[in-house]
């Protein structure tokens, strides 16, 4: 055992200047920043759930979804194009990236302002018009990020990037909570979102100074847009999968019911947002550095996916047994009825994280168009299922449709990457079944607690946590034994 730990230390020292070392350091910065921000956001949700009525969260869900809909129609993937392009760090590319992003955001903000009355009329809520127009400021501001920040991401120098994104997020959260004490309605959420965007953009110029230069760099713009053509339509199709539930449920159910649903789903997205941000910012440049080396791509993909399933699937069972208690303690008793939506959202989170790693390989190779068929399949599945599921199952039907769409896209994409990198299907799905087997420990502990007759939210959660700890301990023992055998 001591020899095993010594080998780990030696590997860390040898990786100091390597790609692995850069990924580890960058991931550590992002991990700490993202974890801090998610904890603060979760605390904000607990406070706001007691300050604002569920209707406020339902209306805000519509505002955010509508803004994202328009945002997705013209996504050109400027950041991804700069990171992927070998010449992305040159001044011509930086300037082109800035003007492309700013011009797109200005057009989007204008579109939201013009379409706001129509959306308000569609949902029969006149208040949506001014809310959407104020939210458009956030879209405009987001287009003015310092493009030199993209180069830091490309080089895996992520300490300042973590301070910008997560520091700005924490600042926005604090502002929103303070404003909610003064304005006890949805306006506190909308204004807080705008302020959060402003803080982040200002910090990007503090840490990555940049002054835009006038001029048209034809070659750089053409190369950035060439990558973007592979992305065309992907964001819109992704939005159909990700936000159709909000659009449909907002039409079928009251703002209060939608608010309960959206807060339950948000609770599942808190840890998912942490992990997604961490993996997204580190895996894209990692795979970009090794693009074409199939053996390394497959090895990294298998390791990351195995981690997702082994850590994520016990959490899904924890949510199944303890979700109602978690919602009760976090947001109050009225939110506990949304527990089924929380369980389905947890399943979506795990499958989405696994699918995202396959997508990252495609993006890093400069082939984002390979992801398009997957997104089309997910969007079509969502369109076909959302209305009947929502009518038959109630609000939880929104997330059940998401589960079906996500599973279809994930399985399709896994089959597709086999033809790209010759990925072993046995090894890949072996990690899925390993996570499933380990997670059964959680079920045994929670069922044992129910057999004792002990009840109550705190007791339920305590046993669920014990079950997860036992599952992770088992996974750790198995991993250490395999590592010793390999040595």
XYZ file of C-alpha atoms in Angstrom:
487
model
C 0.000 0.000 0.000
C 2.824 2.410 0.865
C 4.497 1.667 -2.454
C 1.238 2.499 -4.207
C 1.006 5.911 -2.536
C 4.664 6.618 -3.301
C 4.018 5.893 -6.957
C 1.103 8.336 -6.964
C 3.330 11.054 -5.469
C 6.050 10.327 -8.026
C 3.550 10.558 -10.893
C 2.293 13.920 -9.623
C 5.855 15.275 -9.431
C 6.701 14.022 -12.918
C 3.517 15.585 -14.314
C 4.421 19.055 -13.039
C 5.017 20.563 -16.481
C 3.026 18.081 -18.539
C -0.474 18.235 -19.957
C -1.666 16.092 -17.039
C -0.162 18.567 -14.595
C -1.798 21.531 -16.332
C -5.162 19.783 -16.315
C -4.788 18.935 -12.617
C -3.875 22.497 -11.611
C -6.517 24.074 -13.829
C -9.134 21.630 -12.627
C -8.225 22.353 -9.015
C -8.790 26.084 -9.487
C -12.061 25.538 -11.308
C -13.165 22.932 -8.810
C -12.643 25.177 -5.801
C -14.246 28.160 -7.538
C -17.196 26.225 -8.908
C -17.832 24.418 -5.628
C -17.817 27.716 -3.734
C -20.193 29.314 -6.214
C -22.588 26.356 -6.204
C -22.672 26.305 -2.409
C -23.463 30.027 -2.384
C -26.149 29.555 -5.047
C -27.691 26.716 -3.100
C -27.752 28.874 0.020
C -29.356 31.639 -2.050
C -32.073 29.245 -3.207
C -32.840 28.281 0.388
C -33.193 31.936 1.356
C -35.170 32.980 -1.735
C -37.564 30.034 -1.411
C -38.650 31.597 1.863
C -38.698 35.186 0.603
C -40.423 34.731 -2.757
C -43.535 32.847 -3.790
C -43.194 29.832 -6.130
C -44.828 31.946 -8.867
C -41.706 34.123 -9.030
C -39.526 31.126 -9.870
C -42.026 29.939 -12.464
C -42.059 33.323 -14.234
C -38.265 33.561 -14.048
C -37.981 30.104 -15.636
C -39.990 31.378 -18.606
C -37.871 34.558 -18.868
C -34.610 32.599 -18.864
C -35.919 29.984 -21.292
C -37.187 32.603 -23.745
C -33.877 34.482 -23.626
C -31.974 31.239 -24.134
C -34.200 30.338 -27.085
C -33.254 33.477 -28.991
C -29.649 33.160 -27.801
C -29.377 29.682 -29.278
C -30.631 30.571 -32.734
C -27.355 32.237 -33.730
C -24.748 30.496 -31.578
C -21.424 30.674 -33.401
C -19.175 29.124 -30.749
C -16.557 31.899 -30.672
C -14.807 30.626 -27.563
C -14.658 27.033 -28.809
C -13.368 28.203 -32.206
C -10.516 30.165 -30.594
C -9.563 27.282 -28.292
C -9.610 24.711 -31.076
C -7.723 26.786 -33.675
C -3.901 26.456 -33.472
C -3.575 30.167 -34.373
C -6.306 31.274 -31.964
C -3.876 33.253 -29.805
C -2.872 35.701 -32.549
C -4.128 39.284 -32.345
C -6.167 39.018 -35.557
C -8.107 36.086 -34.162
C -8.652 37.778 -30.804
C -10.028 40.927 -32.447
C -12.252 38.914 -34.780
C -13.579 36.882 -31.847
C -14.480 40.057 -29.941
C -16.420 41.705 -32.775
C -18.186 38.475 -33.726
C -19.328 37.905 -30.135
C -20.372 41.514 -29.545
C -22.238 41.834 -32.845
C -24.122 38.617 -32.215
C -25.098 39.684 -28.679
C -26.339 43.080 -29.864
C -28.546 41.404 -32.462
C -29.864 38.964 -29.859
C -30.692 41.710 -27.355
C -32.582 43.646 -30.037
C -34.512 40.501 -30.976
C -35.569 39.906 -27.368
C -36.787 43.491 -27.047
C -38.872 43.176 -30.224
C -40.309 39.727 -29.470
C -41.083 40.347 -25.777
C -44.707 41.530 -26.333
C -45.480 38.485 -28.493
C -44.129 36.073 -25.869
C -46.071 37.871 -23.124
C -49.262 37.556 -25.162
C -48.629 33.859 -25.852
C -48.408 33.068 -22.128
C -51.096 35.547 -21.151
C -48.807 37.430 -18.781
C -48.227 41.110 -19.576
C -45.481 41.343 -16.942
C -43.213 39.242 -19.177
C -42.695 42.149 -21.605
C -40.690 44.454 -19.282
C -39.017 41.478 -17.608
C -37.710 40.142 -20.921
C -36.522 43.564 -22.036
C -34.492 44.042 -18.885
C -33.123 40.491 -19.197
C -31.936 41.444 -22.712
C -29.295 43.658 -21.067
C -27.667 40.532 -19.686
C -27.437 39.054 -23.186
C -25.839 42.250 -24.524
C -23.324 42.441 -21.680
C -22.317 38.791 -22.084
C -21.087 39.548 -25.607
C -18.439 41.980 -24.342
C -16.136 39.557 -22.495
C -12.421 40.150 -22.922
C -11.415 37.671 -25.653
C -7.948 37.302 -24.156
C -9.621 35.144 -21.547
C -10.158 32.494 -24.235
C -6.386 32.214 -24.672
C -5.951 31.523 -20.974
C -8.482 28.699 -21.270
C -6.673 27.367 -24.348
C -3.408 27.278 -22.379
C -5.125 25.731 -19.326
C -4.187 28.766 -17.185
C -7.464 28.767 -15.330
C -6.837 30.435 -11.968
C -7.921 33.921 -13.077
C -10.706 32.495 -15.209
C -12.075 30.771 -12.115
C -11.968 34.038 -10.187
C -13.839 35.830 -12.984
C -16.646 33.346 -13.551
C -17.191 32.189 -9.995
C -16.332 35.482 -8.317
C -18.828 37.236 -10.554
C -21.395 34.552 -9.850
C -20.990 34.898 -6.101
C -21.232 38.692 -6.373
C -24.449 38.390 -8.350
C -25.899 35.941 -5.841
C -25.203 38.261 -2.915
C -26.745 41.206 -4.777
C -29.860 39.154 -5.625
C -30.400 38.078 -2.018
C -30.077 41.658 -0.740
C -32.429 42.936 -3.439
C -34.957 40.212 -2.632
C -35.356 41.641 0.858
C -36.345 44.949 -0.738
C -38.259 43.686 -3.798
C -40.280 40.597 -2.919
C -41.015 39.486 -6.485
C -39.476 38.212 -9.716
C -37.820 41.570 -10.491
C -35.145 40.792 -7.901
C -34.175 37.686 -9.871
C -34.059 39.459 -13.245
C -32.067 42.476 -12.042
C -29.718 40.148 -10.142
C -28.996 38.218 -13.343
C -28.075 41.442 -15.173
C -25.778 42.582 -12.357
C -24.103 39.172 -12.300
C -23.284 39.431 -16.020
C -21.913 42.955 -15.539
C -19.611 41.900 -12.674
C -18.174 39.025 -14.695
C -17.457 41.133 -17.763
C -15.772 43.837 -15.673
C -13.600 41.221 -13.972
C -12.599 39.779 -17.356
C -11.012 43.131 -18.282
C -9.394 43.516 -14.865
C -7.585 40.179 -15.182
C -7.212 40.090 -19.003
C -6.850 43.695 -20.228
C -7.895 44.199 -23.823
C -8.723 47.128 -26.069
C -10.635 46.243 -29.262
C -9.053 47.337 -32.527
C -11.117 48.484 -35.455
C -10.570 46.603 -38.676
C -11.643 43.521 -40.559
C -9.379 40.466 -40.469
C -10.816 38.412 -43.274
C -8.738 35.252 -42.911
C -9.142 35.027 -39.135
C -12.875 35.668 -39.332
C -13.269 33.087 -42.071
C -11.460 30.407 -40.047
C -13.473 31.111 -36.908
C -16.714 30.981 -38.868
C -15.589 27.774 -40.605
C -15.563 26.053 -37.227
C -18.850 27.727 -36.393
C -20.569 26.225 -39.423
C -20.206 22.852 -37.754
C -22.026 24.276 -34.738
C -24.846 25.876 -36.694
C -28.201 24.861 -35.302
C -26.743 22.776 -32.472
C -27.565 25.257 -29.730
C -31.126 25.655 -30.961
C -31.624 21.899 -31.131
C -30.049 21.510 -27.685
C -32.457 24.118 -26.406
C -35.444 22.182 -27.734
C -34.253 19.245 -25.674
C -33.314 21.292 -22.598
C -36.083 23.914 -22.407
C -39.131 22.480 -24.151
C -40.385 21.239 -20.788
C -40.525 24.815 -19.469
C -42.325 26.146 -22.553
C -44.923 23.365 -22.518
C -45.446 23.213 -18.748
C -45.806 27.000 -18.600
C -48.732 26.677 -21.002
C -50.373 23.706 -19.260
C -49.842 24.522 -15.586
C -49.904 27.529 -13.275
C -46.778 29.617 -12.492
C -46.846 28.202 -8.950
C -46.722 24.591 -10.195
C -43.997 25.507 -12.674
C -42.088 27.203 -9.852
C -42.149 24.054 -7.706
C -41.000 21.994 -10.689
C -38.209 24.385 -11.727
C -36.812 24.604 -8.191
C -36.707 20.811 -7.884
C -34.906 20.513 -11.206
C -32.553 23.316 -10.178
C -31.618 21.362 -7.066
C -30.377 18.523 -9.278
C -28.534 20.993 -11.482
C -26.490 22.467 -8.600
C -23.957 19.584 -8.365
C -24.286 18.949 -12.090
C -23.350 22.551 -12.832
C -20.246 22.178 -10.665
C -19.106 19.009 -12.417
C -20.084 20.180 -15.899
C -18.150 23.402 -15.490
C -15.098 21.573 -14.182
C -15.072 18.993 -16.959
C -16.073 21.405 -19.704
C -13.238 23.843 -19.044
C -10.559 21.163 -18.650
C -11.529 18.376 -21.058
C -11.963 20.561 -24.157
C -8.355 21.872 -24.128
C -7.111 18.465 -22.971
C -8.646 16.611 -25.913
C -7.599 19.469 -28.226
C -3.961 18.884 -27.247
C -4.117 15.157 -28.052
C -6.585 15.214 -30.979
C -5.955 12.279 -33.286
C -4.188 10.134 -30.657
C -6.970 7.563 -30.371
C -5.386 5.511 -27.593
C -5.032 8.521 -25.284
C -8.470 9.861 -26.221
C -10.107 6.545 -25.351
C -8.147 6.140 -22.136
C -9.091 9.579 -20.852
C -12.702 9.211 -21.996
C -13.058 5.869 -20.195
C -11.558 7.190 -16.979
C -13.726 10.279 -16.859
C -16.883 8.361 -17.771
C -16.171 5.716 -15.149
C -15.813 8.459 -12.537
C -19.148 9.973 -13.599
C -21.047 6.702 -13.240
C -19.377 5.568 -10.013
C -19.931 8.933 -8.318
C -23.245 9.798 -9.948
C -25.351 6.664 -9.750
C -25.283 6.379 -5.936
C -26.523 9.983 -5.862
C -29.449 9.036 -8.115
C -30.542 6.380 -5.620
C -29.983 8.793 -2.743
C -32.357 11.234 -4.446
C -34.886 8.454 -5.066
C -35.057 7.541 -1.381
C -34.412 10.965 0.165
C -35.511 13.525 -2.443
C -38.718 14.487 -0.670
C -36.845 15.036 2.588
C -34.156 17.119 0.869
C -36.740 19.407 -0.746
C -38.623 19.712 2.527
C -35.564 20.825 4.472
C -34.083 22.977 1.704
C -37.085 24.884 0.374
C -40.012 24.040 2.638
C -42.779 21.448 2.771
C -44.708 22.773 -0.250
C -41.778 21.895 -2.527
C -41.613 18.238 -1.465
C -44.383 17.303 -3.913
C -41.881 17.958 -6.727
C -39.656 15.059 -5.567
C -40.419 12.844 -8.625
C -39.149 15.631 -10.908
C -35.979 15.807 -8.797
C -35.358 12.064 -9.234
C -35.823 12.229 -13.009
C -33.584 15.308 -13.179
C -30.844 13.396 -11.347
C -30.963 10.659 -13.991
C -30.773 13.276 -16.741
C -27.770 14.841 -15.040
C -25.727 11.631 -14.945
C -26.533 10.650 -18.540
C -25.913 14.207 -19.727
C -22.500 14.335 -18.076
C -21.484 11.053 -19.706
C -22.763 12.152 -23.100
C -20.974 15.481 -22.771
C -17.562 13.816 -22.663
C -18.168 12.107 -26.005
C -19.252 15.439 -27.450
C -16.053 17.054 -26.193
C -13.964 14.582 -28.179
C -15.839 15.576 -31.340
C -15.413 19.286 -30.614
C -11.708 18.942 -29.836
C -11.161 17.273 -33.195
C -12.813 20.228 -34.913
C -15.799 18.091 -35.892
C -18.758 19.528 -33.993
C -21.058 18.528 -36.834
C -20.714 14.906 -35.710
C -22.755 15.861 -32.669
C -25.611 17.278 -34.745
C -27.436 14.007 -35.445
C -27.413 13.217 -31.725
C -28.949 16.587 -30.929
C -31.560 16.192 -33.687
C -32.508 12.811 -32.248
C -32.816 14.257 -28.737
C -34.865 17.219 -29.958
C -37.253 15.039 -31.961
C -37.697 12.652 -29.035
C -38.449 15.579 -26.755
C -40.958 17.090 -29.180
C -42.732 13.767 -29.591
C -42.970 12.946 -25.886
C -43.223 16.200 -23.943
C -46.908 16.984 -24.452
C -48.351 13.482 -23.856
C -46.004 12.932 -20.901
C -46.894 16.302 -19.371
C -50.624 15.643 -19.782
C -50.503 12.070 -18.448
C -47.859 12.308 -15.680
C -48.243 15.955 -14.684
C -45.283 18.280 -14.304
C -42.887 15.352 -13.714
C -43.623 14.357 -17.320
C -41.332 17.183 -18.394
C -38.325 15.462 -16.866
C -39.429 11.980 -17.912
C -39.383 13.169 -21.515
C -35.892 14.569 -20.875
C -34.745 11.172 -19.577
C -35.965 9.417 -22.724
C -34.404 12.029 -25.025
C -31.083 12.071 -23.176
C -30.816 8.272 -23.141
C -31.533 8.083 -26.887
C -28.893 10.696 -27.708
C -26.301 9.195 -25.398
C -26.626 5.663 -26.810
C -26.519 6.966 -30.366
C -23.424 9.042 -29.696
C -21.562 6.223 -27.963
C -22.184 4.020 -31.008
C -20.893 6.813 -33.238
C -17.622 7.424 -31.402
C -16.703 3.756 -31.811
C -16.243 4.409 -35.521
C -14.132 7.500 -34.768
C -11.720 6.329 -32.051
C -12.391 2.559 -32.013
C -13.646 2.813 -28.436
C -14.218 -0.519 -26.680
C -17.943 -0.888 -25.988
C -17.278 -3.553 -23.362
C -15.047 -1.262 -21.345
C -17.348 1.729 -21.774
C -20.580 0.066 -20.671
C -18.651 -1.898 -18.057
C -18.181 1.370 -16.177
C -21.948 1.945 -16.340
C -22.742 -1.442 -14.805
C -19.978 -0.980 -12.233
C -21.639 2.252 -11.110
C -25.014 0.517 -11.041
C -23.681 -2.293 -8.874
C -21.932 0.037 -6.431
C -25.041 2.201 -6.108
C -27.034 -0.814 -4.873
C -25.343 -0.253 -1.502
C -27.379 2.953 -1.133
C -30.604 1.048 -1.768
C -29.755 -1.585 0.846
C -28.979 1.023 3.512
C -32.098 3.086 2.817
C -34.370 0.036 2.702
C -32.840 -1.118 5.969
C -33.673 2.241 7.528
C -37.299 1.925 6.425
C -37.470 -1.557 7.946
C -36.466 -0.135 11.330
C -39.457 2.189 11.307
C -37.326 5.285 11.901
C -38.809 8.257 10.082
C -38.291 11.974 9.527
C -36.458 14.124 6.942
C -33.228 14.327 8.924
C -33.172 10.583 9.579
C -33.880 9.795 5.919
C -31.100 12.059 4.700
C -28.645 10.750 7.304
C -29.145 7.161 6.179
C -28.923 8.224 2.543
C -25.587 9.913 3.201
C -24.344 6.809 5.023
C -25.385 4.711 2.023
C -23.491 6.966 -0.402
C -20.409 6.967 1.841
C -20.486 3.169 1.972
C -20.843 2.966 -1.820
C -17.892 5.291 -2.375
C -15.821 3.401 0.173
C -16.520 0.179 -1.698
C -15.530 1.826 -4.965
C -12.302 3.077 -3.371
C -11.382 -0.371 -2.093
C -11.989 -1.917 -5.520
C -9.910 0.790 -7.209
C -6.967 0.386 -4.797
C -6.938 -3.382 -5.213
C -6.948 -3.106 -8.985
C -4.157 -0.537 -8.859
C -2.041 -2.799 -6.636
C -2.642 -5.765 -8.928
C -1.678 -3.670 -11.962
C 1.514 -2.581 -10.208
